[in-house]
XYZ file of C-alpha atoms in Angstrom:
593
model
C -42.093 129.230 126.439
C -44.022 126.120 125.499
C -42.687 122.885 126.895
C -43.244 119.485 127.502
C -45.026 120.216 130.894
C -47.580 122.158 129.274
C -48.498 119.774 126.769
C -48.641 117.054 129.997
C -50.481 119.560 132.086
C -52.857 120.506 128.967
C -53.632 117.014 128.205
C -54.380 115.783 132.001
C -56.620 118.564 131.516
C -58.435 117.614 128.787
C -58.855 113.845 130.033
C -59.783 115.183 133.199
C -62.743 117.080 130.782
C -63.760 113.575 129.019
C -64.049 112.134 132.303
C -66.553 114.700 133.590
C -64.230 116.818 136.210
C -61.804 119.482 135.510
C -59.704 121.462 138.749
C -56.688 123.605 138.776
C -55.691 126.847 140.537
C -56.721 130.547 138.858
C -56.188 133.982 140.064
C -60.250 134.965 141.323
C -61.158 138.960 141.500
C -62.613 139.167 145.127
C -63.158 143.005 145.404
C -61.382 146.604 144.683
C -59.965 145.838 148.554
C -57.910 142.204 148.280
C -57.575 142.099 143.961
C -56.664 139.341 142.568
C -55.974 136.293 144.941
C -55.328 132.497 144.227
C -58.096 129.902 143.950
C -58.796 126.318 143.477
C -61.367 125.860 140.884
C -63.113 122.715 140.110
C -65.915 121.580 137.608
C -67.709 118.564 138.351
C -71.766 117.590 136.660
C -71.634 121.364 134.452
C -71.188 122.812 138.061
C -67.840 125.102 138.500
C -67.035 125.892 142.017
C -63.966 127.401 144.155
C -62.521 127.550 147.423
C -59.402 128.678 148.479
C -57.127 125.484 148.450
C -57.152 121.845 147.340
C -57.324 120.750 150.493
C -60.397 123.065 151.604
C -61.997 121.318 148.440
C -62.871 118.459 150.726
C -64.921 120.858 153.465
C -67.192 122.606 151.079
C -67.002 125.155 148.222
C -66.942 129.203 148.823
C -69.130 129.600 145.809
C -70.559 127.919 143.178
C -72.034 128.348 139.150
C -74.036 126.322 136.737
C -72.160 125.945 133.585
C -75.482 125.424 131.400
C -76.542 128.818 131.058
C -73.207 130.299 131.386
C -71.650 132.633 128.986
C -67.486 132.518 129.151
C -65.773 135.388 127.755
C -62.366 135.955 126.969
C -61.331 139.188 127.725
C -60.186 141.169 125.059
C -57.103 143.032 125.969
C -55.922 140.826 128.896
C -54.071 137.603 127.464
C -54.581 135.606 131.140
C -58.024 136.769 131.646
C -61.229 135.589 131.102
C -65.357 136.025 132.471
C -68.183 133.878 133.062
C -71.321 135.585 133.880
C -74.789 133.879 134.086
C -77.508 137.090 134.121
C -76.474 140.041 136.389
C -73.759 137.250 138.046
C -69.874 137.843 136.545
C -67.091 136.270 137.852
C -63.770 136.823 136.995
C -60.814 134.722 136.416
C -57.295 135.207 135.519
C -54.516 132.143 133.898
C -50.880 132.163 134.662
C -50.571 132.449 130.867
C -52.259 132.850 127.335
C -52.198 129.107 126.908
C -53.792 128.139 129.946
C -56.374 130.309 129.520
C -57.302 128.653 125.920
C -57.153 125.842 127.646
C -59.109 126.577 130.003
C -61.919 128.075 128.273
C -62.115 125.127 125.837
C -62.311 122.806 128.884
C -65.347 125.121 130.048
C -67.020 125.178 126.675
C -66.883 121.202 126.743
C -68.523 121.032 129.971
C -71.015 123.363 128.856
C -72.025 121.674 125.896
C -72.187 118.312 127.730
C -74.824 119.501 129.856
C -76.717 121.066 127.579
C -77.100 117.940 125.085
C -78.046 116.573 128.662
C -81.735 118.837 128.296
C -83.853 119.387 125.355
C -81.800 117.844 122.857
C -82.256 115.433 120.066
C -79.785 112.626 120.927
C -81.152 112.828 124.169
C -84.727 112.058 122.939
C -85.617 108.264 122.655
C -88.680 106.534 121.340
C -90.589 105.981 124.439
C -93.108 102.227 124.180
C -96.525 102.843 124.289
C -98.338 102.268 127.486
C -101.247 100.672 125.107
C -102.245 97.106 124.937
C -104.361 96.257 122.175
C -106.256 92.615 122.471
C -107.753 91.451 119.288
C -110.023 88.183 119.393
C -113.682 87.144 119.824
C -113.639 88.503 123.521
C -113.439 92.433 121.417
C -111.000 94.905 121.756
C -109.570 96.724 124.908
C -107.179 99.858 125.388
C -104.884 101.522 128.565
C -103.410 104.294 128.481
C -102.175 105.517 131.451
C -100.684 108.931 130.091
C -101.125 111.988 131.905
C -101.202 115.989 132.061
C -97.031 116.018 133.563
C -95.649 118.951 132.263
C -93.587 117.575 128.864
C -94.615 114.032 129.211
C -98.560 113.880 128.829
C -97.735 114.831 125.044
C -94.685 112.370 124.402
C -97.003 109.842 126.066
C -99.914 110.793 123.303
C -97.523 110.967 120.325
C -95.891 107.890 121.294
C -99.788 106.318 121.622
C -100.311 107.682 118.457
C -97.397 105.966 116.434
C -98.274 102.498 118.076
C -101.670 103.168 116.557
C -99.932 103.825 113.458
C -98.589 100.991 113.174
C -101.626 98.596 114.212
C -103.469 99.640 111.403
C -100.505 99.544 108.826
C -100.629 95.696 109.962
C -104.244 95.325 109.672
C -103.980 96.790 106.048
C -101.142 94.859 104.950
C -103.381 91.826 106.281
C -106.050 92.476 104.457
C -104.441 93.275 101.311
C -103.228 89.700 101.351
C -105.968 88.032 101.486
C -107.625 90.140 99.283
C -105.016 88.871 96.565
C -104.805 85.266 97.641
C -108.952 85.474 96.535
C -108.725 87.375 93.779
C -106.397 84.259 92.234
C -108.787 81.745 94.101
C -111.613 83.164 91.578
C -109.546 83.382 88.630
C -108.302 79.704 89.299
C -111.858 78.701 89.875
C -113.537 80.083 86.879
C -110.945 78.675 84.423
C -111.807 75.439 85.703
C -114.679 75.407 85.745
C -114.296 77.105 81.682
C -112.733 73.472 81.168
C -115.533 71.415 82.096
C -117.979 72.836 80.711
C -116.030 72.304 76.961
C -115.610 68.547 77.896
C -118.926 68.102 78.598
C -119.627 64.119 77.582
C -123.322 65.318 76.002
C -121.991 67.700 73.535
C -124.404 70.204 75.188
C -123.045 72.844 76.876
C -124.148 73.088 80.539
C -126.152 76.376 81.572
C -123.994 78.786 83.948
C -125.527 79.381 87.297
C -126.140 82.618 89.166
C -122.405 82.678 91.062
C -123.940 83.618 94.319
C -125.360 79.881 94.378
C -122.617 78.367 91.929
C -120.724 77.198 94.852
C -121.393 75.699 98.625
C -120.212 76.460 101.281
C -118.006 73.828 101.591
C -117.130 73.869 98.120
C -115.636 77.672 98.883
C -113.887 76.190 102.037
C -112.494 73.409 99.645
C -111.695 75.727 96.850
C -109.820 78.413 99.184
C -108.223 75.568 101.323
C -106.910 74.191 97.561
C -105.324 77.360 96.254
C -104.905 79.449 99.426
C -100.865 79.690 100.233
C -99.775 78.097 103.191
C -98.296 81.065 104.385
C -101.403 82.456 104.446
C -103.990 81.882 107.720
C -107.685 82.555 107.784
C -108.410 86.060 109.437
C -111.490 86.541 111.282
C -113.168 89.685 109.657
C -114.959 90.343 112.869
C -112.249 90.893 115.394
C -110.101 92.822 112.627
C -113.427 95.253 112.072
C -113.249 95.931 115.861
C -109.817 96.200 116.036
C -109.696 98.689 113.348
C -112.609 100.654 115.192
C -111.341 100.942 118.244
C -107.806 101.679 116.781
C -109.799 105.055 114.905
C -111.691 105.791 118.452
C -108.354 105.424 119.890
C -106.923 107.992 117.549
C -109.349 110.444 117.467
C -109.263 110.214 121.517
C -105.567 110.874 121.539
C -105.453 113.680 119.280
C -108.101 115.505 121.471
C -106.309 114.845 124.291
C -103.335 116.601 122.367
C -105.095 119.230 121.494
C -106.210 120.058 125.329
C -102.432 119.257 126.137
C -101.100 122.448 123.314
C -104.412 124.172 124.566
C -103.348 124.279 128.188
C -99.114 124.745 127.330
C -100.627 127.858 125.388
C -102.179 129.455 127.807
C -99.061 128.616 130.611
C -96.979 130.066 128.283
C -98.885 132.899 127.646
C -98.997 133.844 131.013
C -95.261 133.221 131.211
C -94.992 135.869 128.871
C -97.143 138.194 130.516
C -95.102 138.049 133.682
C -91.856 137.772 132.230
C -92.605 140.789 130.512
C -93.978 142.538 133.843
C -90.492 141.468 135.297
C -88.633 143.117 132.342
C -90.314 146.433 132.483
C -89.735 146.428 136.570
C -85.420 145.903 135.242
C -85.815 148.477 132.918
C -87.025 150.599 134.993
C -84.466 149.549 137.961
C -81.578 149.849 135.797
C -82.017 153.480 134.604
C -82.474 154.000 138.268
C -78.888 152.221 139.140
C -77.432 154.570 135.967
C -78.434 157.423 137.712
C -77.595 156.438 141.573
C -74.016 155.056 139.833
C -73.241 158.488 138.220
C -73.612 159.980 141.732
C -71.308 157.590 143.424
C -67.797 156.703 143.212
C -66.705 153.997 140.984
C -66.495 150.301 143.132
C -66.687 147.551 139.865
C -64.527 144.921 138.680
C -61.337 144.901 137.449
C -62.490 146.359 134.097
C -62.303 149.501 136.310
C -58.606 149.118 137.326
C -56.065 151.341 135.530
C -54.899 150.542 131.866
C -55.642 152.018 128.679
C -58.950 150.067 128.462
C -59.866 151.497 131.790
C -64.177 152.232 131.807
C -63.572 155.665 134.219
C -61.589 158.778 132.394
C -58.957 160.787 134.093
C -60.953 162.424 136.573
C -63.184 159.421 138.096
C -59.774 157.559 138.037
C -58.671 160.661 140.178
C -61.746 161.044 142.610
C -61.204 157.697 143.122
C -57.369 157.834 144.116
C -57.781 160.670 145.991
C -60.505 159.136 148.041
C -58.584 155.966 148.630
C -55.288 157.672 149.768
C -57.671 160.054 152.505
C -58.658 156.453 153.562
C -55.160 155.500 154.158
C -53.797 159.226 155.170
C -57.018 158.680 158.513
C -55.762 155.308 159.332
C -51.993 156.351 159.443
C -52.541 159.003 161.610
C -54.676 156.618 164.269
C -51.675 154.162 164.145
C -49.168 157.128 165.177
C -51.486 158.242 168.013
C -50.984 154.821 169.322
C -47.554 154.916 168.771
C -46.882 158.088 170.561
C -45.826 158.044 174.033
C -44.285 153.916 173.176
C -40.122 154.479 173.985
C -38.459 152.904 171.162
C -34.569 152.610 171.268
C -33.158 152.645 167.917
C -31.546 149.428 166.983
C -28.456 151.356 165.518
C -25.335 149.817 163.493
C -21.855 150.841 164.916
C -20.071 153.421 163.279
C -18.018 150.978 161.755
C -19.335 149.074 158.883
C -17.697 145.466 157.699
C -18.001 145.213 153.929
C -18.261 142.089 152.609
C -18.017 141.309 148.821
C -21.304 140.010 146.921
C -22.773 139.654 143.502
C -24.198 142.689 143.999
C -21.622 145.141 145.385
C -20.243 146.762 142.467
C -24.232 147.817 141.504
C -24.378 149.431 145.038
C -21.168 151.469 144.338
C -21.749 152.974 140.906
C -25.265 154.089 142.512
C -23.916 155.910 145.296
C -21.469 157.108 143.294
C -23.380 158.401 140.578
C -25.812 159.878 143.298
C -23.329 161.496 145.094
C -22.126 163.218 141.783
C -25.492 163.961 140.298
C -28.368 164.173 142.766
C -26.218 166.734 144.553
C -26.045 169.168 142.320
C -27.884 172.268 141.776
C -31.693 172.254 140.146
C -30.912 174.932 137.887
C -29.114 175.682 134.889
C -29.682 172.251 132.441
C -30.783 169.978 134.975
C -34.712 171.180 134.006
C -36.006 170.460 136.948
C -39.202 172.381 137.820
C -40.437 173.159 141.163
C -43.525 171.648 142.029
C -44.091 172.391 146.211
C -42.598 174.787 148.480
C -43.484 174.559 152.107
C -40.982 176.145 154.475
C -37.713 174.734 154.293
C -38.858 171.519 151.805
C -38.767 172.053 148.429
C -39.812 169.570 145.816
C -38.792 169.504 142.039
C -39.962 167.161 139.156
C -39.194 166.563 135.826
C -41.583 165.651 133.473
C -40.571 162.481 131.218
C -42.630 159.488 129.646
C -41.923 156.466 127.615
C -44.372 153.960 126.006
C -47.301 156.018 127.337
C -45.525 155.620 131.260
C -45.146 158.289 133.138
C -41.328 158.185 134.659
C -41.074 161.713 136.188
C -37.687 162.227 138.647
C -38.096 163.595 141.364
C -35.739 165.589 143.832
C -36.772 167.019 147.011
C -34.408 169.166 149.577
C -35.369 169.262 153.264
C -33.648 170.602 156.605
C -34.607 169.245 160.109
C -33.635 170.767 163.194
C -32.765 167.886 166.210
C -31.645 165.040 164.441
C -28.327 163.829 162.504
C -27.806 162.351 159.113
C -27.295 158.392 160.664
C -30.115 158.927 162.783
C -32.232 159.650 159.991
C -30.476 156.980 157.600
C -31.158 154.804 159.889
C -34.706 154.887 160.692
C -34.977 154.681 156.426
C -32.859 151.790 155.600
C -33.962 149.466 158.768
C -36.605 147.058 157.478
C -38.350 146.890 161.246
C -39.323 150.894 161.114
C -40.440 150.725 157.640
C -44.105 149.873 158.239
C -44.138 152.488 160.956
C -44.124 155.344 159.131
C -44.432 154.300 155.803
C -48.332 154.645 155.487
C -48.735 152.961 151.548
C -46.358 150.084 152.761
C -49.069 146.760 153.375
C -46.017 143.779 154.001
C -42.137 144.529 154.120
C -39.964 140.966 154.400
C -36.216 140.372 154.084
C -35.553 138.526 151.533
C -31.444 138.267 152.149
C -28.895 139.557 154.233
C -26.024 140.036 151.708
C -24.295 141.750 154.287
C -24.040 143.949 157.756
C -25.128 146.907 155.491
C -26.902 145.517 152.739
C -30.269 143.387 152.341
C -32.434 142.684 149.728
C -35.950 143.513 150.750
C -39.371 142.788 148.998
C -42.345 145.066 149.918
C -46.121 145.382 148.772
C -48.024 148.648 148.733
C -51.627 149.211 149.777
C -54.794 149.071 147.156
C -55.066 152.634 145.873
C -58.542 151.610 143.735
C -58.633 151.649 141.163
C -54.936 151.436 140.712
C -53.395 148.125 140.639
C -51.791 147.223 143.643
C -47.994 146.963 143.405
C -44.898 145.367 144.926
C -40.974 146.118 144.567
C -37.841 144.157 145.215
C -34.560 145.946 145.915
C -31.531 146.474 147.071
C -31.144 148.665 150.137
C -27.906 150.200 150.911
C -26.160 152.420 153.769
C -23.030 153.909 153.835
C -21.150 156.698 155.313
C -19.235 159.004 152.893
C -16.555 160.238 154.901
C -15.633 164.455 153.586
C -12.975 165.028 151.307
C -12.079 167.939 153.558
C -12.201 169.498 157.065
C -14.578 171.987 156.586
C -17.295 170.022 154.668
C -19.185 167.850 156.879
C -19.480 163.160 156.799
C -22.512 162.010 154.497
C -24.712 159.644 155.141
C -26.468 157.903 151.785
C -29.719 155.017 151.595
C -29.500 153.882 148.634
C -32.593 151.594 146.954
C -32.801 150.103 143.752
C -34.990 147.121 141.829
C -32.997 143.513 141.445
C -34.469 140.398 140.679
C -34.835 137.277 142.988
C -35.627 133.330 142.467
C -37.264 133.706 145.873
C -39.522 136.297 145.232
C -41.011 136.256 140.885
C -43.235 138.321 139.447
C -47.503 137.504 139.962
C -49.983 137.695 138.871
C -51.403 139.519 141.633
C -48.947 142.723 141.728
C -48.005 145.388 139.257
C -44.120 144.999 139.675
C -42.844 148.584 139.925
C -39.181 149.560 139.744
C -37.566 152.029 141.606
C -33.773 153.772 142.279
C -33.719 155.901 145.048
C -31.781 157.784 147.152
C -31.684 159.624 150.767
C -28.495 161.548 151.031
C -28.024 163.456 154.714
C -25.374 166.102 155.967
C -25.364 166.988 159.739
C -24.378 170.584 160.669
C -23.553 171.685 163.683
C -23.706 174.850 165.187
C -21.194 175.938 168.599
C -22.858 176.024 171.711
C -22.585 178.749 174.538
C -20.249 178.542 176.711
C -18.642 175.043 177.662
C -21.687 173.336 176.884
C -21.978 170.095 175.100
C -23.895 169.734 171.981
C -27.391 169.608 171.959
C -29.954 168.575 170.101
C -30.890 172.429 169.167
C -27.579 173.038 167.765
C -28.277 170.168 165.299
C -29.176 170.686 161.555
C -30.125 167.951 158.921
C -29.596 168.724 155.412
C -31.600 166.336 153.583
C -31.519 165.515 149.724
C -34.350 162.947 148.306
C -34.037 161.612 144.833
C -36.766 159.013 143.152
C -36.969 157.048 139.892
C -39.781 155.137 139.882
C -41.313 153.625 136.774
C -44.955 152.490 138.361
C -45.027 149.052 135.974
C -48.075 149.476 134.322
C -50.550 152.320 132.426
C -51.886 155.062 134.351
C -53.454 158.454 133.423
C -50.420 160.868 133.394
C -52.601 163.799 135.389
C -53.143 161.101 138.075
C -49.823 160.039 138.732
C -48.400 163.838 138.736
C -50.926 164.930 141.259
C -50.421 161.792 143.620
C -46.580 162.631 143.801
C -47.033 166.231 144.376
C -49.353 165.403 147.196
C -48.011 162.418 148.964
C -43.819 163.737 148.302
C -44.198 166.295 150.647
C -46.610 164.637 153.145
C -44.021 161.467 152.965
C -40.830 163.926 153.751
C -42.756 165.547 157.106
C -44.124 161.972 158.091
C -40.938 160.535 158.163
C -38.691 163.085 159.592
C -41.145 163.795 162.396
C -41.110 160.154 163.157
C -37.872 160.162 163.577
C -37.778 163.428 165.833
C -39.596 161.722 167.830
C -37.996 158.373 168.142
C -34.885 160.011 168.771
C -36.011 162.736 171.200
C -34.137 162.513 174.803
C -31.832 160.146 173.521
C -27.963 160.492 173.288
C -26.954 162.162 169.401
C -24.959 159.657 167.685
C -23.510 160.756 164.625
């Protein structure tokens, strides 16, 4: 929703891109390992840089791109997201919305263009003076020039030269021109005078016309010009403008050859420019049908334009090499955290039989859920219920059913289990309490409680582990645990976990995670065999009937094969885990039931 903050936040931004500096915080894509994580970002002189914080701003940056030569591309599918790539370079960036993204990318495009009209351009160009001095007078004619062969000035220098040139000789034109005229109407004015005297002539005689070259002195021309020359007009001295003007042609024709030998020599640096840059592109040609071939060999490790999603680069079965190979990863370093954990004596932290119930905003959710498991996940697979058996192994069995909507896969799942030497609480407990979970949950990264709404309730929130190229997730639920007591003598006390997705102030959705939802329950029975004699009860007369139900709606796009063969890998390696974990947790220790 678009409010007034935005349009306060978007225009701080946009002064902040007049001034010369833009910052905020974005979402960066480190690597398939960490994802997405939160980073200050800050352009400053058509320079964009990031480090982790504001306040590590001050100590340095963690990585840093020229904006001149950048492309920035908004990404196509993803509203938040957008690239900037300069060459083989791309770095990727993600908004907390739509709108900060546009704005965003139109703050980047403005400091782009600014430093680009900074190089090269034409309002950046300015009419340089010319280093000549031209000295006109009896003492001759003199020129400096003090250009040179620098690479882009030497022929700025010469054109610049070559303009003030120009314009020496438009002056010496103009000049002349005028004093041409002003003697052209000294001789018209002389001759019509002299017309006039010759009719007035006191003899009657008319007076014979002399050869013109002799008609007049010298100091009859200096009187006549002086008479009808314009003020305006000063003498010129013919002399100093003829060496002017040939030393202003000299100075011309030098210039222009020293142009030529300037395009002469940028010619041949250029053309062997070409000749290597073309060298250099063969050698990438050549490198990059060599890093096709090597990448078809290997497993996928790109950006997030690898990550699931229907716009996903890798089909169904890279996406599933790629899982699988990820969960082995995790699977290895599970089972070198249980080593160490063997042989450590753990007393359970258990709650007494006795639970107080306290009323919350929650608690009539957490009764129609164990209610409605207790009725339904306890029934039989067969008959309607569809459910189709996807393991067997011993005693565990595991069921699915196959459903979908909008493309996600949503398959139930129901698995039944039996375990010999523990009890229904003892395994309830070990589930529900937020301290084991990271023990023997092996995809669980971070588990935190969120809120205690009461002795037997919590709301926890929980991130999973990157399964690359699958976008890591987090949940938020409500975990339950209560005893069921039986209905008759003969049927034994249940014990029920149950888990399902709220929403908290405390904890909103990121853009770092894939929010997943999820409703499931653990439902145990305890059955006890007699033992021989007048013997007490031991742990090998114990039997745990165990009944695992799981909705989970993964939050986000992922090839339906993929997800199916996960869940009817890690289901059954999940049920063993945990109930051997608790076997052994609970091993030599009094039964509570």
């Amino acid at each position: 929703m678009h409010d007034a903050s935005d349009d306060e936040e978007a225009e701080s931004a946009e002064n902040a891109a007049e001034a010369g500096e833009l910052c905020g915080q974005l979402s960066k894509w480190t690597n398939y390992l960490l994802g997405w994580q939160g980073r200050w970002v800050a352009v400053r002189g058509g320079t964009l840089t990031y480090c982790r914080s504001a306040d590590e701003s001050e100590f340095g940056c963690r990585g840093a791109i020229c904006l001149a030569k950048a492309l920035i591309t908004p990404h196509e599918f993803d509203e938040c997201r957008f690239d900037i790539s300069v060459n083989d370079s791309v770095w990727y960036f993600r908004a907390e919305d739509p709108q900060h993204r546009q704005m965003w990318v139109e703050a980047l495009e403005h400091h782009k263009l600014q430093t680009e009209s900074g190089y090269g351009s034409e309002s950046s160009l300015r009419r340089h003076g010319s280093m000549l001095s031209l000295t006109s007078g009896a003492s001759g004619f003199s020129t400096t020039s003090t250009s040179s062969f620098k690479k882009g000035l030497g022929l700025r220098e010469k054109l610049a030269e070559m303009e003030t040139f120009r314009d020496i000789l438009c002056r010496q034109v103009d000049t002349l021109q005028k004093y041409f005229d002003v003697c052209a109407d000294a001789v018209s004015k002389d001759e019509l005078s002299r017309d006039r005297g010759l009719d007035e002539d006191d003899d009657g005689f008319p007076t014979p016309r002399p050869c013109e070259d002799h008609f007049f002195s010298s100091n009859t021309k200096d009187k006549l010009l002086q008479l009808f020359m314009p003020k305006d007009i000063s003498w010129i001295d013919f002399k100093g403008e003829a060496i002017t003007f040939k030393a202003t042609t000299a100075g011309i024709l030098a210039t222009l050859s020293h142009c030529i030998d300037l395009m002469a020599k940028r010619e041949e640096s250029w053309q062997k420019r070409l000749e290597r840059e073309q060298e250099k592109r063969k050698k990438v040609e050549e490198a990059y049908k060599n890093a096709l071939e090597e990448l078809k060999k290997k497993s996928y490790i790109g950006g997030p334009d690898y990550e699931e999603g229907p716009n996903s680069l890798m089909n169904e079965e890279e996406f599933f090499d790629a899982v699988e190979a990820a969960l082995d990863r995790h699977e290895k370093m599970e089972e070198q955290q249980l080593e160490r954990m063997r042989g450590v004596s753990l007393c359970p932290d258990l709650v007494p039989d006795t639970l107080s119930i306290r009323v919350h905003r929650f608690s009539q959710q957490v009764e129609e859920s164990i209610k409605n498991h207790m009725q339904y996940s306890l029934q039989d697979v067969g008959g309607d219920a569809n459910w189709q058996l996807l393991v067997e192994e011993g005693d565990m069995k595991v069921y699915r059913r196959e459903l979908e909507e909008n493309g996600i896969v949503l398959d139930p799942l129901k698995a039944t289990h039996a375990v010999r030497g523990v009890t229904g609480r003892e395994i309830c407990h070990y589930f529900w309490k937020v301290d084991h979970r990271t023990e023997w949950e092996s995809t669980v990264e971070m588990v935190r409680l969120v809120e205690t709404l009461s002795e037997n309730e919590v709301i926890v929130y929980q991130t999973h582990k990157t399964v690359w190229p699958a976008s890591q997730r987090d949940i938020l639920y409500v975990s339950s645990w209560k005893k069921v007591r039986a209905t008759s003598e003969n049927d034994p006390d249940t014990w029920v976990v149950c888990n399902f997705s709220v929403d908290h102030a405390d904890v909103p959705v990121t853009n770092r995670y894939v929010r997943a939802k999820i409703n499931v329950a653990l439902i145990c029975q305890t059955l006890v065999s007699p033992p021989d004699g007048n013997q007490n009860i031991q742990r090998d007369n114990l039997l745990c009937r165990i009944t695992y139900v799981a909705n989970v709606n993964p939050g986000g796009w992922a090839p339906a094969s993929v997800l199916r063969a996960v869940a009817k890998r890690e289901y059954p390696k999940f049920l063993k885990r945990f109930t051997q974990y608790v076997k052994e947790r609970t091993a030599n220790k009094p039964i509570l039931f």
